[in-house]
XYZ file of C-alpha atoms in Angstrom:
484
model
C 56.862 -2.119 -29.241
C 56.687 -5.270 -30.656
C 57.705 -6.969 -27.472
C 54.846 -5.542 -25.957
C 52.256 -6.660 -28.066
C 53.685 -10.065 -28.007
C 53.242 -9.732 -24.065
C 50.367 -8.649 -24.223
C 48.954 -11.387 -26.300
C 50.605 -14.246 -24.385
C 49.038 -12.475 -21.065
C 45.139 -12.725 -22.904
C 45.717 -16.179 -24.375
C 46.779 -17.712 -20.750
C 43.758 -16.492 -19.431
C 41.099 -19.152 -18.992
C 38.933 -18.542 -22.710
C 41.968 -17.070 -23.944
C 41.070 -14.925 -27.865
C 37.586 -16.400 -27.287
C 37.044 -14.307 -24.319
C 39.849 -11.586 -23.849
C 41.389 -8.908 -25.820
C 44.033 -7.062 -26.039
C 44.363 -3.504 -27.492
C 47.650 -2.911 -28.481
C 47.256 1.329 -29.125
C 45.504 1.713 -26.086
C 47.293 -1.100 -23.963
C 44.417 -2.221 -22.403
C 43.118 -5.587 -22.033
C 38.861 -6.170 -22.211
C 36.691 -8.449 -21.293
C 34.701 -9.342 -23.577
C 31.424 -10.812 -21.812
C 31.780 -8.093 -19.430
C 32.500 -4.996 -20.885
C 35.704 -4.296 -18.694
C 38.741 -2.668 -19.281
C 42.077 -3.127 -17.538
C 45.431 -1.264 -17.888
C 47.665 -4.251 -19.421
C 50.988 -1.691 -18.231
C 49.682 -1.747 -14.709
C 51.587 -3.573 -12.416
C 48.804 -5.758 -10.435
C 47.334 -6.669 -14.304
C 47.529 -10.137 -13.086
C 45.830 -9.591 -9.573
C 43.214 -7.864 -11.244
C 42.483 -10.223 -13.993
C 42.010 -13.117 -11.123
C 39.991 -10.731 -9.545
C 37.715 -10.138 -12.127
C 37.626 -14.273 -13.285
C 36.284 -15.288 -10.063
C 33.557 -12.349 -9.992
C 30.240 -13.826 -9.614
C 29.540 -10.873 -12.641
C 31.901 -12.850 -15.102
C 31.014 -16.487 -14.056
C 27.363 -15.442 -14.869
C 28.243 -14.223 -18.364
C 30.401 -16.877 -19.281
C 27.614 -19.473 -18.272
C 25.483 -17.495 -20.449
C 27.877 -17.552 -23.604
C 28.110 -21.158 -22.980
C 25.627 -22.293 -24.120
C 24.284 -21.248 -27.539
C 26.827 -19.876 -30.024
C 26.119 -16.231 -29.132
C 28.960 -13.250 -31.234
C 30.184 -11.502 -28.550
C 31.282 -7.649 -28.535
C 34.794 -6.833 -29.991
C 36.839 -4.327 -28.822
C 35.317 -2.034 -31.489
C 31.797 -2.893 -30.304
C 32.308 -1.543 -26.631
C 31.871 1.058 -29.194
C 29.682 3.587 -27.805
C 26.590 3.569 -30.867
C 25.948 0.022 -29.705
C 25.875 1.192 -26.049
C 23.933 4.397 -26.474
C 21.243 2.435 -28.619
C 20.781 -0.126 -25.886
C 20.091 2.359 -23.215
C 18.262 4.496 -25.871
C 15.976 1.614 -25.851
C 16.072 0.336 -22.086
C 15.057 4.062 -20.595
C 12.120 3.475 -23.530
C 10.849 0.413 -22.417
C 10.758 1.636 -18.892
C 9.387 4.617 -19.448
C 6.136 3.494 -21.971
C 5.921 0.481 -18.905
C 5.306 3.467 -16.730
C 8.902 1.780 -14.624
C 10.382 4.238 -12.269
C 13.724 4.582 -13.673
C 15.536 4.396 -10.636
C 14.518 0.419 -10.730
C 17.887 0.237 -12.547
C 19.491 0.766 -9.516
C 18.202 -2.334 -8.219
C 20.644 -5.167 -7.777
C 18.230 -7.729 -8.685
C 16.692 -6.357 -11.795
C 20.643 -4.947 -12.579
C 21.714 -8.153 -12.283
C 19.353 -10.154 -14.711
C 19.667 -7.076 -17.345
C 23.485 -8.207 -17.678
C 22.667 -11.555 -17.372
C 20.945 -11.860 -20.198
C 21.931 -8.964 -22.428
C 25.714 -8.948 -21.654
C 25.906 -5.415 -21.489
C 26.405 -3.123 -18.567
C 23.371 -1.397 -16.912
C 23.341 2.734 -16.833
C 23.088 4.077 -13.568
C 19.046 6.250 -13.307
C 21.011 9.289 -13.675
C 22.398 8.765 -17.003
C 18.851 7.820 -17.895
C 17.644 10.620 -16.646
C 19.949 13.404 -17.336
C 20.955 12.177 -20.901
C 18.606 9.691 -22.614
C 14.941 11.279 -21.095
C 15.925 14.694 -22.435
C 17.054 13.364 -25.714
C 13.655 11.354 -26.586
C 11.243 13.361 -25.378
C 13.344 16.531 -27.908
C 13.182 13.613 -30.672
C 9.365 12.791 -30.299
C 8.567 16.388 -30.153
C 10.133 17.261 -33.642
C 8.272 14.023 -35.020
C 5.094 15.682 -33.608
C 6.320 18.765 -35.449
C 6.851 17.074 -39.052
C 4.188 15.308 -38.621
C 1.431 17.766 -38.531
C 3.448 20.594 -40.393
C 1.675 22.112 -43.150
C -1.627 20.381 -42.371
C -4.688 21.702 -40.830
C -4.807 20.465 -37.126
C -7.134 20.091 -33.891
C -6.556 20.550 -30.650
C -8.198 19.314 -27.321
C -7.172 21.156 -24.086
C -8.733 20.333 -20.667
C -7.090 21.349 -17.033
C -7.234 18.885 -14.334
C -4.936 18.978 -10.861
C -2.666 16.720 -10.392
C -1.776 14.590 -7.259
C 0.170 17.508 -5.100
C -2.528 19.914 -6.029
C -0.529 21.904 -9.167
C -3.057 22.865 -11.996
C -2.181 21.087 -15.597
C -3.546 21.630 -18.528
C -2.947 19.344 -21.331
C -2.081 20.204 -25.384
C -3.064 16.843 -27.408
C -2.884 17.422 -31.784
C -4.561 15.469 -34.341
C -4.057 16.193 -38.474
C -7.966 16.758 -40.053
C -8.117 15.200 -43.397
C -6.698 11.561 -42.087
C -7.921 7.988 -41.111
C -8.945 8.479 -37.193
C -5.647 8.280 -35.139
C -5.062 8.673 -31.377
C -3.772 12.266 -31.337
C -0.288 13.579 -30.219
C 0.191 14.320 -26.829
C 2.361 17.816 -28.070
C 2.278 19.804 -24.234
C 1.594 19.502 -20.619
C 1.840 23.083 -18.589
C 1.802 24.232 -14.922
C -0.197 27.095 -14.638
C -1.011 28.986 -11.473
C -4.860 29.670 -12.411
C -7.232 28.937 -14.773
C -8.740 31.305 -16.651
C -9.109 32.543 -20.183
C -6.092 34.420 -20.765
C -4.247 31.696 -19.720
C -5.860 29.360 -21.563
C -5.435 31.429 -24.936
C -1.775 32.130 -24.653
C -0.816 28.058 -24.257
C -2.809 27.790 -27.186
C -1.333 30.286 -28.891
C 2.371 29.365 -27.783
C 1.549 25.774 -29.021
C 0.666 27.069 -32.190
C 4.058 29.042 -32.268
C 6.091 26.022 -31.442
C 4.300 23.764 -34.121
C 4.999 26.175 -36.559
C 8.891 26.908 -35.504
C 7.969 30.604 -34.507
C 5.568 31.911 -36.608
C 1.961 31.258 -36.101
C -0.157 30.453 -39.146
C -3.762 31.065 -38.310
C -4.921 28.995 -41.232
C -4.139 25.989 -40.099
C -6.008 26.243 -36.570
C -9.531 24.342 -37.661
C -10.896 22.879 -34.693
C -10.914 23.117 -30.665
C -12.833 20.918 -28.176
C -12.417 21.374 -24.852
C -14.995 20.949 -22.146
C -17.666 23.058 -21.327
C -15.780 25.347 -18.541
C -16.990 28.993 -18.566
C -13.016 30.167 -19.435
C -12.619 27.773 -22.335
C -15.916 29.204 -23.975
C -14.209 32.947 -23.493
C -11.046 31.466 -24.536
C -12.208 30.384 -27.539
C -14.230 32.670 -28.633
C -11.160 35.838 -27.953
C -9.455 32.778 -30.265
C -11.924 33.167 -33.410
C -10.683 36.738 -33.796
C -6.755 35.717 -34.881
C -7.765 32.027 -36.248
C -10.882 32.799 -38.949
C -11.732 29.956 -39.672
C -11.661 28.468 -35.773
C -14.214 25.979 -34.963
C -14.383 25.185 -31.452
C -16.644 22.370 -29.898
C -16.893 21.417 -26.457
C -17.284 17.625 -25.797
C -20.684 15.569 -26.258
C -19.743 13.103 -23.615
C -19.010 15.901 -20.773
C -22.967 16.625 -22.039
C -24.310 13.771 -21.450
C -22.683 13.285 -18.275
C -24.737 16.059 -17.583
C -27.464 13.925 -18.112
C -26.878 11.523 -16.235
C -26.294 13.815 -13.311
C -29.837 15.025 -13.638
C -30.578 11.322 -13.472
C -28.997 11.038 -10.580
C -30.695 14.079 -8.698
C -33.793 13.818 -9.844
C -33.571 10.070 -8.157
C -32.323 10.929 -4.151
C -33.673 7.702 -3.372
C -31.389 6.079 -5.954
C -28.113 7.617 -5.148
C -28.808 7.141 -1.189
C -29.249 2.996 -1.997
C -25.985 2.947 -4.030
C -24.020 4.975 -1.353
C -24.935 2.511 1.098
C -24.906 -0.323 -0.801
C -21.110 0.997 -1.623
C -20.275 1.636 1.949
C -21.589 -1.554 3.162
C -19.009 -3.638 0.764
C -16.426 -1.045 -0.056
C -14.944 -1.369 3.309
C -15.354 -4.896 4.667
C -13.244 -7.641 2.919
C -15.649 -10.313 4.637
C -18.481 -9.008 3.425
C -16.985 -8.776 0.070
C -16.406 -12.491 0.253
C -20.055 -13.307 1.533
C -21.376 -11.651 -1.419
C -19.784 -12.840 -4.055
C -19.868 -16.220 -2.449
C -23.914 -16.554 -2.046
C -24.943 -14.560 -4.741
C -22.625 -16.107 -7.678
C -22.675 -12.082 -8.610
C -19.563 -10.192 -9.251
C -19.202 -7.203 -6.584
C -21.312 -4.520 -7.385
C -19.914 -0.977 -9.357
C -18.242 1.686 -7.311
C -19.625 4.658 -8.841
C -17.358 7.702 -9.211
C -19.505 10.751 -9.692
C -16.704 12.337 -12.135
C -16.377 9.263 -14.503
C -18.916 9.366 -17.229
C -22.057 7.310 -16.668
C -20.879 4.878 -13.858
C -24.040 5.741 -11.697
C -25.753 5.151 -14.531
C -24.389 1.584 -14.718
C -24.424 0.703 -11.070
C -28.223 1.619 -11.175
C -28.497 -0.909 -14.177
C -26.479 -3.412 -12.208
C -29.414 -3.293 -9.498
C -32.101 -3.543 -11.396
C -30.854 -7.147 -12.635
C -30.095 -8.485 -9.780
C -32.200 -6.537 -7.445
C -33.980 -9.468 -6.000
C -30.632 -11.006 -5.281
C -29.171 -8.517 -3.596
C -32.209 -7.319 -1.221
C -31.987 -11.085 0.002
C -28.473 -10.612 0.725
C -28.555 -7.699 2.352
C -31.678 -8.934 4.858
C -29.053 -11.929 6.218
C -26.853 -8.978 6.804
C -27.706 -8.330 10.877
C -28.567 -4.871 10.701
C -27.043 -3.634 14.002
C -23.457 -4.432 12.236
C -23.413 -1.396 10.752
C -24.822 2.010 10.265
C -25.452 1.630 6.945
C -26.702 -2.438 6.683
C -29.757 -0.711 8.881
C -30.314 2.133 7.195
C -30.187 -0.117 3.975
C -33.159 -2.475 5.459
C -35.116 0.180 5.635
C -35.110 1.620 2.603
C -35.671 -1.079 0.672
C -39.144 -1.751 2.921
C -39.607 1.309 0.354
C -41.587 -0.149 -3.021
C -40.393 3.350 -4.972
C -36.781 1.735 -4.990
C -37.490 -1.235 -7.295
C -39.613 1.163 -9.687
C -37.160 3.755 -9.988
C -34.545 1.253 -11.062
C -37.006 -0.481 -13.705
C -37.458 3.075 -14.866
C -33.883 4.503 -15.234
C -32.839 0.829 -17.027
C -35.568 1.637 -19.490
C -35.152 5.340 -20.514
C -30.495 5.859 -19.721
C -29.385 3.192 -20.875
C -28.636 4.847 -24.029
C -26.529 7.058 -22.015
C -24.084 5.104 -21.182
C -23.593 2.774 -24.587
C -23.253 6.369 -26.409
C -20.672 8.021 -24.164
C -19.154 4.239 -24.860
C -19.459 4.189 -28.585
C -18.580 7.952 -28.153
C -14.949 7.307 -26.929
C -14.069 5.141 -29.884
C -12.525 6.432 -33.262
C -15.309 7.255 -34.983
C -15.643 9.420 -38.393
C -18.006 13.013 -37.590
C -21.249 11.286 -39.589
C -21.141 8.016 -36.794
C -20.823 10.449 -33.705
C -23.352 13.057 -35.083
C -25.516 9.552 -35.792
C -25.306 8.878 -32.372
C -25.902 11.982 -30.924
C -29.170 11.916 -33.130
C -30.171 8.673 -31.795
C -30.571 9.994 -28.220
C -32.367 13.376 -29.293
C -34.616 10.789 -30.890
C -35.063 8.106 -27.817
C -35.230 10.808 -25.330
C -38.512 12.045 -24.458
C -38.902 12.493 -21.173
C -38.817 15.508 -19.261
C -37.490 16.981 -17.725
C -34.270 15.658 -19.656
C -35.533 15.891 -23.282
C -34.784 19.703 -22.463
C -32.031 19.495 -20.797
C -30.161 17.579 -23.273
C -31.573 20.604 -25.755
C -30.325 23.092 -23.380
C -26.614 21.434 -23.562
C -26.520 20.743 -27.335
C -27.555 24.903 -27.714
C -24.682 25.623 -25.647
C -22.472 24.176 -27.419
C -21.176 26.781 -29.393
C -20.623 24.638 -33.086
C -22.122 22.118 -32.467
C -24.582 22.839 -35.220
C -22.202 23.859 -37.554
C -20.393 20.304 -37.371
C -23.643 18.520 -37.536
C -24.561 20.884 -41.085
C -20.562 19.367 -41.841
C -22.238 15.936 -41.121
C -25.370 16.018 -43.285
C -23.020 17.460 -46.199
C -20.839 14.317 -45.866
C -23.688 12.235 -45.525
C -24.896 13.380 -49.202
C -27.986 15.995 -47.662
C -27.993 19.772 -48.720
C -28.067 22.149 -45.706
C -28.267 26.351 -46.346
C -25.347 28.067 -46.223
C -21.922 28.489 -47.475
C -19.197 26.260 -47.163
C -15.926 26.062 -47.943
C -15.501 22.295 -49.354
C -11.860 22.386 -48.243
C -12.437 22.377 -44.411
C -16.040 20.412 -45.176
C -14.394 17.077 -46.660
C -11.524 17.820 -43.814
C -14.031 17.250 -41.439
C -14.488 14.114 -42.248
C -12.492 12.245 -38.835
C -12.979 15.212 -36.560
C -13.692 14.823 -32.987
C -16.665 16.158 -30.721
C -15.329 14.192 -27.738
C -12.533 14.808 -25.569
C -12.152 11.367 -23.980
C -8.426 11.316 -25.079
C -7.536 14.154 -22.942
C -9.421 12.334 -20.120
C -7.345 9.282 -20.416
C -3.889 11.843 -20.647
C -5.056 12.737 -16.929
C -5.838 9.177 -15.785
C -2.455 7.836 -17.248
C -0.574 10.919 -15.197
C -2.005 9.756 -12.303
C -0.760 6.324 -12.362
C 2.799 7.977 -13.299
C 2.013 10.159 -9.875
C 1.864 7.454 -7.593
C 2.266 8.212 -3.968
C 5.915 6.886 -4.298
C 6.713 9.531 -7.230
C 5.318 12.918 -5.415
C 8.450 14.618 -6.145
C 8.269 14.614 -10.099
C 8.362 18.086 -10.416
C 6.357 19.177 -13.867
C 9.241 19.078 -16.303
C 10.284 16.033 -15.558
C 6.110 15.014 -15.823
C 6.045 16.485 -18.863
C 8.891 14.280 -20.365
C 7.429 11.325 -19.250
C 4.193 11.720 -20.505
C 5.141 12.583 -23.811
C 7.851 9.425 -24.352
C 5.103 7.110 -23.072
C 1.729 8.428 -23.937
C 3.029 9.014 -27.736
C 4.172 5.671 -28.220
C 4.263 5.134 -31.925
C 6.796 7.782 -32.449
C-alpha cells in the first residue's frame, strides 16, 4: 500500500502544475484536477493517457489561465464536497429563477463555459436544477411564509386570471396585519376548471388549512381583498359564516377604473380619435419615426382598456399636444390609409379639443389617485385619497357612479370607520380595539395580485408554453418572494 501511495504522489508531481493543480486521494485511489473538479481512476491502465487528454482540453486550459492570474484558493479533494457544490447549484437556480432566465439556458455551450470559466465549478444540467433544486427552494419558501404568518392576524388578496394557455388561475397572496406595509407573499397559484363562489371559498379554506398546518384558525383571517366580481362577493358572504371577524373589501382602484370606463363611453368621439391614432402609428415604423422627428414629442400612449387609467392618460397627452398632433396628421396623405382619412375628417369636429379639455381638467385626479393607491400606504392615507376623489368629482353621472361603486363595496364603510378612529375621530358603534389597531396598514387595493399576473405573463412567453401549472406555481413563488 505505501508503494501505491508513493507512486501516486510522484505521478501527481510529474503533471503540469504539480500539487497546486492535482491531488492524489489514497483511500479512493483517484486523482483530482482541482481546477476542473474532475477525478480519474489512478488504477486504470490508461491513466497517463487520460491525464494528458484532460491537460490538453480547452476547459482545463481556460481554468489554468484564470487560476494563474491573481492568487486564488483552489478546491481540495475534500472540497469537491457536496456542500459547496450544492450551495452553488442552489444559488445558481435561485438567481436564474428570480431573473426570469429559463433553466434550460445552462445547456447553452457559451453560457456554460462562461460560468465554468469564472466560477471554476462544474455547471449542473437543466434537469438537475428543475428536479432537485426548484422543488427544494419552493418548499423552503412556503415553509418560511408559514413561519412568518404563524399566530398572526393576516389578510388575503385573491384574484383570478386566464394564462396564455387559456387556463383559469387563482392567485392567493398573504400579508400580515399589525406590521409596517410590505409586499404580500405569493402563497399559491391554483388552476380551476370553473371560476365560481364554491371554488373560491374552497381555495381560501385550503389556504388557511395549509397555513395553520391542518387546523384552521378562524379568528386569524381578518381581511380579504378581491375584485368586484359577483362570485367573489358571494364567496366572501359565505365565508363570513365561518370567519366571524372577516372583512371583505373590493379593490378601490378597480372601482375608479369603472369611472374611467364611464368617461370613455360618454365620449365616443374621443375614443374613436385615440383608436385611430393608435392604428395610424402602431403598425407603421416609418410613421413613428416621422412623428418623433417632426414633432419632437414622445410617441403617444397606447391605451389598453384592461389596464387602469391608460385611456385617461392618453387623453391628457392629446390635450397637451393637440395642435402639434393635428398638424402632423394633416401633413400625412389622407389616401395612404383609411385611419388617416378618418382622422382628417374627425379633426375638423370642434367637439374634439373641447372634450379633451373637459377630461383633462375633471378626471386627472382619477389617474393620479390610482397610481398613488398602488404604493404602500397606511389605511388613513388610502381612505384620504378616496375622500379627495369624492370631494373633487362633482359632475354627473360620474359622481353618482362613484357613490354607487363605493356603496357596493361590502365593507368599505367599516374600513372608513377604522380610518377615522385611527385619525383620532370618534364614530358611532362598538369596535374591537385590537382589530382596529391591526388595520393600520390594511390594503384596500389588489395591485399586488395584478402585478403577480403580469409577472406570470412574462414567465409564460411564447417560447415557454409547455410549463405545467405546478412548474408555473413553483417558478412564480420562488421569483415573487425574493426577500425570503
